Amino acid sequence: MGRRPGGAGLGQAALTLGLVLLYYCFSIGITFYNQWLMRSFHFPLFMTLLHLLVIFLLSALTRALLHCCTKRSRVVLTWADYLRRAAPTALSTALDIGLSNWSFLYITVSLYTMTKSSAILFILLFSLIFKLEELRMVLVLVVLLIAGGLFMFTYESTQFNMEGFALVLGASFLGGIRWTLTQMLMQKAELGLQNPIDTMFHLQPLMFLGLFPLFAVFEGLPLSTSEKLFRFHEAGLLLSVVGKLSLGGFLAFGLGFSEFLLVSRTSSLTLSIAGIFKEICTLLLATHLLGDHLNLLNWVGFAVCLSGISLHVTFKAFSSKGEKESKLHKGTSSSPDLELLLRRSEAEEEEEEEEVGTELQH
């Protein structure tokens, strides 16, 4: 009995680590998948729309399975809450993903990874605007380090492309809005969107509608005349393309679920900070597997950027405000049906309830 709190804490830490690693796998996997697919398929916005459709279908299927297993009715937002609360998050998310995928037509994985790391700058900015963070000198230093590291990384880069860089930087800006709004959306208890599956289910239709006009303008006509899709001559080629695109949809669903789960348990800022090791792995894999070329100044810039992010990690760890946030986030932990998704058996839950009842009696 006396060792139970420590064991529970260790189990929770192991679960959190597992979720972070799951996020890493999906994130790194879809990054290299997008780069690979864009070499032969030059319609990133259409690819994104198809991914959104797959995510919506998988989310709807998962909600139906959860309803059958738990006998709990699923949350359905009213039209007023849907348009007022979910629409801004959906639009910023759709544009973030769309521009990110678009950039793979022009830039390497390493430049994409480094530029996307600047999203923490915009997350900090919007966290200050929405008063999720307080302005401190250490945050100013963090911003300077990350911005300076990004400049050093892109300066005289042999594989630099301005168009692709602008697309990723725009996606990073939208990502700052995206994850700040996502944190606010999922931590509003009255909306009932603490479950990431419910959040993705509600956001995908608005994301699809928000991105469709951009697709129609830039890719509508070229796609309609492409021999790989609408003017196909071989059914086998069409099925191959659809299969490749669908694979990305499954990866995107896994990534979206792991991202939303981390945000619901922690915060949008924590999600970005937790990606430090993931960014290092991505760069190392890009240089070894894809032949990306990085000079000494690029690596120094990346190290400076990581030092800024690490400084913020240290600051959050020793900040009293961080402790208060930790307590707050525990209050918005996952629901029982979310634990079912994590393969936690009902028998284990009943055993824990019995042990807690025994402890209370003593």
CSV table of C-alpha atoms in Angstrom, one decimal:
chain,number,residue,atom,x,y,z
A,1,MET,CA,0.0,0.0,0.0
A,2,GLY,CA,2.8,2.4,0.9
A,3,ARG,CA,4.5,2.0,-2.4
A,4,ARG,CA,1.4,2.5,-4.5
A,5,PRO,CA,1.7,6.3,-5.0
A,6,GLY,CA,5.2,5.9,-6.3
A,7,GLY,CA,4.2,3.0,-8.5
A,8,ALA,CA,1.3,5.0,-9.9
A,9,GLY,CA,3.6,8.0,-10.6
A,10,LEU,CA,6.1,5.7,-12.3
A,11,GLY,CA,3.3,4.2,-14.4
A,12,GLN,CA,2.0,7.6,-15.4
A,13,ALA,CA,5.6,8.7,-16.4
A,14,ALA,CA,6.0,5.5,-18.5
A,15,LEU,CA,2.6,6.2,-20.1
A,16,THR,CA,3.6,9.8,-20.9
A,17,LEU,CA,6.9,8.7,-22.3
A,18,GLY,CA,5.2,6.1,-24.5
A,19,LEU,CA,2.8,8.7,-25.9
A,20,VAL,CA,5.7,11.1,-26.6
A,21,LEU,CA,7.5,8.3,-28.5
A,22,LEU,CA,4.3,7.5,-30.4
A,23,TYR,CA,4.1,11.1,-31.4
A,24,TYR,CA,7.7,11.0,-32.5
A,25,CYS,CA,7.1,8.0,-34.7
A,26,PHE,CA,4.1,9.4,-36.5
A,27,SER,CA,5.7,12.9,-36.8
A,28,ILE,CA,9.0,11.7,-38.3
A,29,GLY,CA,7.2,9.1,-40.4
A,30,ILE,CA,4.8,11.6,-42.1
A,31,THR,CA,7.6,14.1,-42.7
A,32,PHE,CA,9.6,11.6,-44.7
A,33,TYR,CA,6.5,10.3,-46.3
A,34,ASN,CA,5.5,13.7,-47.6
A,35,GLN,CA,9.0,14.4,-49.0
A,36,TRP,CA,8.9,11.0,-50.7
A,37,LEU,CA,5.4,11.4,-52.2
A,38,MET,CA,6.1,15.0,-53.4
A,39,ARG,CA,8.9,13.7,-55.7
A,40,SER,CA,6.3,12.0,-57.9
A,41,PHE,CA,2.9,13.6,-56.9
A,42,HIS,CA,2.9,17.4,-57.2
A,43,PHE,CA,-0.5,18.2,-55.7
A,44,PRO,CA,0.1,18.8,-52.0
A,45,LEU,CA,-3.2,20.5,-51.3
A,46,PHE,CA,-5.2,17.7,-52.9
A,47,MET,CA,-3.2,15.3,-50.8
A,48,THR,CA,-4.0,17.3,-47.7
A,49,LEU,CA,-7.7,17.3,-48.5
A,50,LEU,CA,-7.7,13.5,-48.9
A,51,HIS,CA,-5.9,13.1,-45.6
A,52,LEU,CA,-8.5,15.2,-43.9
A,53,LEU,CA,-11.2,13.0,-45.4
A,54,VAL,CA,-9.5,9.8,-44.1
A,55,ILE,CA,-9.0,11.3,-40.7
A,56,PHE,CA,-12.7,12.3,-40.5
A,57,LEU,CA,-13.8,8.8,-41.5
A,58,LEU,CA,-11.4,7.1,-39.0
A,59,SER,CA,-12.5,9.5,-36.2
A,60,ALA,CA,-16.2,8.7,-36.9
A,61,LEU,CA,-15.5,5.0,-36.9
A,62,THR,CA,-13.6,5.3,-33.6
A,63,ARG,CA,-16.4,7.3,-32.0
A,64,ALA,CA,-18.9,4.6,-33.0
A,65,LEU,CA,-16.7,1.9,-31.6
A,66,LEU,CA,-16.2,3.8,-28.4
A,67,HIS,CA,-20.0,4.3,-28.1
A,68,CYS,CA,-20.5,0.5,-28.5
A,69,CYS,CA,-17.8,-0.3,-25.9
A,70,THR,CA,-18.5,2.3,-23.3
A,71,LYS,CA,-22.3,2.9,-23.9
A,72,ARG,CA,-21.5,6.6,-23.4
A,73,SER,CA,-23.1,9.1,-25.8
A,74,ARG,CA,-20.5,11.1,-27.8
A,75,VAL,CA,-20.3,14.9,-27.5
A,76,VAL,CA,-21.9,16.9,-30.4
A,77,LEU,CA,-21.3,20.6,-30.4
A,78,THR,CA,-24.1,23.0,-31.1
A,79,TRP,CA,-23.9,25.0,-34.3
A,80,ALA,CA,-23.2,28.2,-32.3
A,81,ASP,CA,-20.2,26.6,-30.5
A,82,TYR,CA,-19.1,24.8,-33.6
A,83,LEU,CA,-18.8,28.0,-35.7
A,84,ARG,CA,-17.6,30.3,-32.9
A,85,ARG,CA,-15.2,28.1,-31.0
A,86,ALA,CA,-14.1,25.4,-33.5
A,87,ALA,CA,-14.0,27.3,-36.8
A,88,PRO,CA,-10.9,29.5,-36.0
A,89,THR,CA,-8.9,26.4,-34.8
A,90,ALA,CA,-10.0,24.4,-37.9
A,91,LEU,CA,-9.0,27.1,-40.3
A,92,SER,CA,-5.6,27.8,-38.8
A,93,THR,CA,-4.9,24.0,-38.6
A,94,ALA,CA,-5.9,23.4,-42.2
A,95,LEU,CA,-3.7,26.3,-43.5
A,96,ASP,CA,-0.8,25.2,-41.3
A,97,ILE,CA,-0.9,21.6,-42.7
A,98,GLY,CA,-1.6,22.7,-46.2
A,99,LEU,CA,1.3,25.1,-46.4
A,100,SER,CA,3.6,22.7,-44.7
A,101,ASN,CA,2.9,20.0,-47.3
A,102,TRP,CA,3.1,22.5,-50.1
A,103,SER,CA,6.6,23.5,-49.0
A,104,PHE,CA,8.0,19.9,-49.7
A,105,LEU,CA,7.8,20.7,-53.4
A,106,TYR,CA,10.7,23.2,-52.9
A,107,ILE,CA,12.8,22.4,-49.8
A,108,THR,CA,14.6,19.6,-48.1
A,109,VAL,CA,13.6,17.8,-45.0
A,110,SER,CA,16.4,19.5,-43.0
A,111,LEU,CA,15.4,23.0,-43.9
A,112,TYR,CA,11.7,22.2,-43.3
A,113,THR,CA,12.5,20.7,-39.9
A,114,MET,CA,14.6,23.7,-38.8
A,115,THR,CA,12.1,26.3,-40.0
A,116,LYS,CA,9.2,24.5,-38.5
A,117,SER,CA,11.0,24.6,-35.1
A,118,SER,CA,10.4,28.4,-35.2
A,119,ALA,CA,6.8,27.7,-34.4
A,120,ILE,CA,7.6,28.0,-30.8
A,121,LEU,CA,8.2,31.8,-31.4
A,122,PHE,CA,4.7,32.2,-32.6
A,123,ILE,CA,3.3,30.0,-29.9
A,124,LEU,CA,5.0,32.2,-27.4
A,125,LEU,CA,3.6,35.3,-29.1
A,126,PHE,CA,0.0,34.1,-29.1
A,127,SER,CA,0.4,32.7,-25.6
A,128,LEU,CA,1.2,36.2,-24.5
A,129,ILE,CA,-1.6,37.7,-26.5
A,130,PHE,CA,-4.2,35.3,-25.0
A,131,LYS,CA,-2.5,35.6,-21.6
A,132,LEU,CA,-1.6,32.0,-21.3
A,133,GLU,CA,2.0,33.1,-20.6
A,134,GLU,CA,3.4,36.1,-18.8
A,135,LEU,CA,6.1,38.3,-20.4
A,136,ARG,CA,9.5,37.7,-18.8
A,137,MET,CA,13.1,38.5,-19.8
A,138,VAL,CA,13.9,34.8,-20.1
A,139,LEU,CA,11.2,34.6,-22.8
A,140,VAL,CA,12.9,37.4,-24.7
A,141,LEU,CA,16.2,35.6,-24.5
A,142,VAL,CA,14.5,32.4,-25.7
A,143,VAL,CA,13.0,34.3,-28.7
A,144,LEU,CA,16.4,35.8,-29.6
A,145,LEU,CA,18.2,32.4,-29.4
A,146,ILE,CA,15.7,30.7,-31.6
A,147,ALA,CA,15.4,33.5,-34.1
A,148,GLY,CA,19.2,33.8,-34.2
A,149,GLY,CA,19.6,30.1,-34.7
A,150,LEU,CA,17.1,30.0,-37.5
A,151,PHE,CA,19.0,32.9,-39.3
A,152,MET,CA,22.3,31.0,-38.9
A,153,PHE,CA,20.8,27.8,-40.2
A,154,THR,CA,19.4,29.4,-43.3
A,155,TYR,CA,22.3,31.8,-44.0
A,156,GLU,CA,24.3,30.7,-47.1
A,157,SER,CA,22.6,27.3,-47.0
A,158,THR,CA,23.5,25.4,-50.2
A,159,GLN,CA,19.9,24.0,-50.5
A,160,PHE,CA,18.0,27.1,-49.5
A,161,ASN,CA,14.8,27.9,-51.4
A,162,MET,CA,13.0,31.2,-50.7
A,163,GLU,CA,9.6,30.1,-51.9
A,164,GLY,CA,9.6,26.9,-49.8
A,165,PHE,CA,11.1,28.8,-46.8
A,166,ALA,CA,8.3,31.4,-47.0
A,167,LEU,CA,5.6,28.6,-47.1
A,168,VAL,CA,7.1,26.9,-44.0
A,169,LEU,CA,7.5,30.2,-42.1
A,170,GLY,CA,3.9,31.0,-42.9
A,171,ALA,CA,2.9,27.5,-41.6
A,172,SER,CA,4.9,28.1,-38.4
A,173,PHE,CA,3.0,31.4,-37.9
A,174,LEU,CA,-0.3,29.7,-38.4
A,175,GLY,CA,0.9,26.8,-36.2
A,176,GLY,CA,1.4,29.3,-33.3
A,177,ILE,CA,-2.3,30.3,-33.7
A,178,ARG,CA,-3.3,26.7,-34.2
A,179,TRP,CA,-1.9,25.2,-31.0
A,180,THR,CA,-2.8,28.1,-28.8
A,181,LEU,CA,-6.4,27.9,-30.0
A,182,THR,CA,-6.3,24.1,-29.7
A,183,GLN,CA,-5.2,24.3,-26.1
A,184,MET,CA,-8.0,26.7,-25.3
A,185,LEU,CA,-10.5,24.6,-27.1
A,186,MET,CA,-9.6,21.3,-25.5
A,187,GLN,CA,-9.3,22.8,-22.0
A,188,LYS,CA,-12.8,24.3,-22.0
A,189,ALA,CA,-14.6,21.6,-19.9
A,190,GLU,CA,-18.1,22.8,-21.0
A,191,LEU,CA,-17.4,21.9,-24.6
A,192,GLY,CA,-16.5,18.3,-23.7
A,193,LEU,CA,-13.6,18.0,-26.3
A,194,GLN,CA,-11.0,16.6,-23.9
A,195,ASN,CA,-11.0,13.5,-26.0
A,196,PRO,CA,-8.8,13.9,-29.1
A,197,ILE,CA,-11.0,11.7,-31.2
A,198,ASP,CA,-14.0,14.0,-30.6
A,199,THR,CA,-11.8,17.1,-31.4
A,200,MET,CA,-10.5,15.7,-34.7
A,201,PHE,CA,-14.1,14.6,-35.6
A,202,HIS,CA,-15.4,18.1,-35.2
A,203,LEU,CA,-12.5,19.9,-36.8
A,204,GLN,CA,-12.0,17.9,-40.1
A,205,PRO,CA,-15.1,19.1,-42.0
A,206,LEU,CA,-14.3,22.8,-41.3
A,207,MET,CA,-10.7,22.2,-42.2
A,208,PHE,CA,-11.7,20.6,-45.5
A,209,LEU,CA,-14.0,23.5,-46.3
A,210,GLY,CA,-11.4,26.0,-45.3
A,211,LEU,CA,-8.7,24.5,-47.5
A,212,PHE,CA,-10.8,23.7,-50.5
A,213,PRO,CA,-10.9,27.2,-52.0
A,214,LEU,CA,-7.1,27.3,-51.9
A,215,PHE,CA,-7.0,23.9,-53.6
A,216,ALA,CA,-9.5,25.0,-56.3
A,217,VAL,CA,-7.5,28.1,-57.2
A,218,PHE,CA,-4.0,26.5,-57.4
A,219,GLU,CA,-4.5,22.9,-58.2
A,220,GLY,CA,-8.1,22.5,-59.5
A,221,LEU,CA,-7.4,22.8,-63.2
A,222,PRO,CA,-3.9,21.0,-63.2
A,223,LEU,CA,-5.4,18.1,-61.2
A,224,SER,CA,-8.4,17.7,-63.6
A,225,THR,CA,-6.0,17.3,-66.5
A,226,SER,CA,-3.5,15.1,-64.8
A,227,GLU,CA,-3.1,11.6,-66.2
A,228,LYS,CA,-2.4,10.3,-62.7
A,229,LEU,CA,-5.9,11.1,-61.5
A,230,PHE,CA,-8.9,12.5,-63.3
A,231,ARG,CA,-7.6,11.8,-66.8
A,232,PHE,CA,-6.0,8.4,-65.9
A,233,HIS,CA,-5.5,5.8,-68.6
A,234,GLU,CA,-4.5,2.9,-66.4
A,235,ALA,CA,-6.7,1.7,-63.5
A,236,GLY,CA,-3.6,0.2,-61.8
A,237,LEU,CA,-1.8,3.5,-61.7
A,238,LEU,CA,-4.9,5.2,-60.3
A,239,LEU,CA,-5.2,2.6,-57.5
A,240,SER,CA,-1.5,2.9,-56.8
A,241,VAL,CA,-1.8,6.7,-56.3
A,242,VAL,CA,-4.9,6.4,-54.2
A,243,GLY,CA,-3.2,3.8,-52.1
A,244,LYS,CA,-0.2,6.0,-51.5
A,245,LEU,CA,-2.4,8.9,-50.6
A,246,SER,CA,-4.5,6.8,-48.2
A,247,LEU,CA,-1.4,5.6,-46.4
A,248,GLY,CA,-0.6,9.3,-45.6
A,249,GLY,CA,-4.1,9.7,-44.3
A,250,PHE,CA,-3.6,6.9,-41.7
A,251,LEU,CA,-0.3,8.4,-40.7
A,252,ALA,CA,-1.9,11.8,-40.4
A,253,PHE,CA,-4.7,10.3,-38.2
A,254,GLY,CA,-2.1,8.8,-35.9
A,255,LEU,CA,-0.1,12.1,-35.8
A,256,GLY,CA,-3.2,14.1,-35.1
A,257,PHE,CA,-4.4,11.8,-32.3
A,258,SER,CA,-1.0,11.8,-30.6
A,259,GLU,CA,-0.6,15.6,-31.0
A,260,PHE,CA,-4.1,16.3,-29.6
A,261,LEU,CA,-3.5,13.8,-26.8
A,262,LEU,CA,-0.3,15.6,-25.7
A,263,VAL,CA,-2.0,19.0,-25.9
A,264,SER,CA,-4.9,17.8,-23.8
A,265,ARG,CA,-2.6,16.4,-21.1
A,266,THR,CA,-0.1,19.3,-21.1
A,267,SER,CA,-0.1,22.4,-23.3
A,268,SER,CA,0.6,23.6,-26.9
A,269,LEU,CA,4.0,25.0,-25.7
A,270,THR,CA,4.9,21.7,-24.1
A,271,LEU,CA,4.2,19.9,-27.3
A,272,SER,CA,6.7,22.0,-29.2
A,273,ILE,CA,9.3,21.8,-26.5
A,274,ALA,CA,9.0,18.0,-26.3
A,275,GLY,CA,10.0,17.8,-29.9
A,276,ILE,CA,13.7,18.7,-29.3
A,277,PHE,CA,15.0,15.1,-29.6
A,278,LYS,CA,12.6,14.5,-32.5
A,279,GLU,CA,14.1,17.4,-34.5
A,280,ILE,CA,17.6,16.1,-33.9
A,281,CYS,CA,16.6,12.6,-35.1
A,282,THR,CA,14.9,14.1,-38.2
A,283,LEU,CA,18.0,16.1,-39.1
A,284,LEU,CA,20.3,13.2,-38.6
A,285,LEU,CA,18.0,10.9,-40.7
A,286,ALA,CA,17.7,13.5,-43.4
A,287,THR,CA,21.5,13.9,-43.8
A,288,HIS,CA,22.1,10.1,-43.8
A,289,LEU,CA,19.1,8.8,-45.8
A,290,LEU,CA,18.2,11.7,-48.1
A,291,GLY,CA,21.7,13.2,-48.5
A,292,ASP,CA,20.8,16.7,-47.2
A,293,HIS,CA,23.9,18.9,-47.0
A,294,LEU,CA,24.5,20.9,-43.8
A,295,ASN,CA,27.6,23.0,-43.2
A,296,LEU,CA,29.2,23.9,-39.9
A,297,LEU,CA,27.3,27.2,-39.6
A,298,ASN,CA,24.0,25.4,-40.2
A,299,TRP,CA,24.7,22.9,-37.4
A,300,VAL,CA,25.8,25.8,-35.1
A,301,GLY,CA,22.5,27.6,-35.9
A,302,PHE,CA,20.6,24.5,-35.1
A,303,ALA,CA,22.5,24.1,-31.7
A,304,VAL,CA,21.7,27.8,-30.9
A,305,CYS,CA,18.0,27.2,-31.6
A,306,LEU,CA,17.9,24.1,-29.5
A,307,SER,CA,19.7,26.0,-26.6
A,308,GLY,CA,16.8,28.5,-26.7
A,309,ILE,CA,14.2,25.8,-26.5
A,310,SER,CA,16.2,24.0,-23.8
A,311,LEU,CA,16.4,27.3,-21.8
A,312,HIS,CA,12.6,27.5,-21.9
A,313,VAL,CA,12.4,23.8,-20.7
A,314,THR,CA,14.5,24.7,-17.7
A,315,PHE,CA,12.6,27.8,-17.0
A,316,LYS,CA,9.3,25.9,-17.1
A,317,ALA,CA,10.7,23.2,-14.9
A,318,PHE,CA,11.6,25.6,-12.1
A,319,SER,CA,8.8,28.1,-12.5
A,320,SER,CA,6.1,28.2,-9.9
A,321,LYS,CA,3.7,29.1,-12.7
A,322,GLY,CA,4.6,25.8,-14.3
A,323,GLU,CA,3.7,23.9,-11.2
A,324,LYS,CA,0.3,25.6,-11.1
A,325,GLU,CA,-0.3,24.8,-14.8
A,326,SER,CA,0.6,21.2,-14.1
A,327,LYS,CA,-2.1,21.0,-11.5
A,328,LEU,CA,-4.6,22.6,-13.8
A,329,HIS,CA,-3.8,20.2,-16.6
A,330,LYS,CA,-4.3,17.2,-14.3
A,331,GLY,CA,-7.8,18.5,-13.9
A,332,THR,CA,-8.3,18.1,-17.7
A,333,SER,CA,-7.0,14.6,-18.0
A,334,SER,CA,-8.4,12.1,-20.4
A,335,SER,CA,-11.9,10.6,-20.0
A,336,PRO,CA,-12.5,6.9,-19.2
A,337,ASP,CA,-13.2,6.1,-22.9
A,338,LEU,CA,-9.8,7.6,-23.8
A,339,GLU,CA,-8.2,5.2,-21.4
A,340,LEU,CA,-9.9,2.5,-23.3
A,341,LEU,CA,-8.0,3.7,-26.4
A,342,LEU,CA,-4.8,3.3,-24.5
A,343,ARG,CA,-5.6,-0.3,-24.0
A,344,ARG,CA,-6.2,-0.1,-20.3
A,345,SER,CA,-8.5,-3.0,-19.3
A,346,GLU,CA,-11.7,-2.5,-17.3
A,347,ALA,CA,-10.5,-5.2,-14.9
A,348,GLU,CA,-7.5,-3.1,-14.0
A,349,GLU,CA,-9.8,-0.1,-13.4
A,350,GLU,CA,-12.1,-2.1,-11.1
A,351,GLU,CA,-9.2,-3.4,-9.2
A,352,GLU,CA,-7.9,0.1,-8.6
A,353,GLU,CA,-11.3,1.3,-7.4
A,354,GLU,CA,-11.5,-1.5,-4.9
A,355,GLU,CA,-8.1,-0.8,-3.6
A,356,VAL,CA,-8.9,2.9,-3.2
A,357,GLY,CA,-12.0,2.0,-1.4
A,358,THR,CA,-10.1,-0.2,1.0
A,359,GLU,CA,-7.6,2.6,1.6
A,360,LEU,CA,-10.4,5.0,2.5
A,361,GLN,CA,-11.9,2.6,4.9
A,362,HIS,CA,-8.6,2.3,6.7
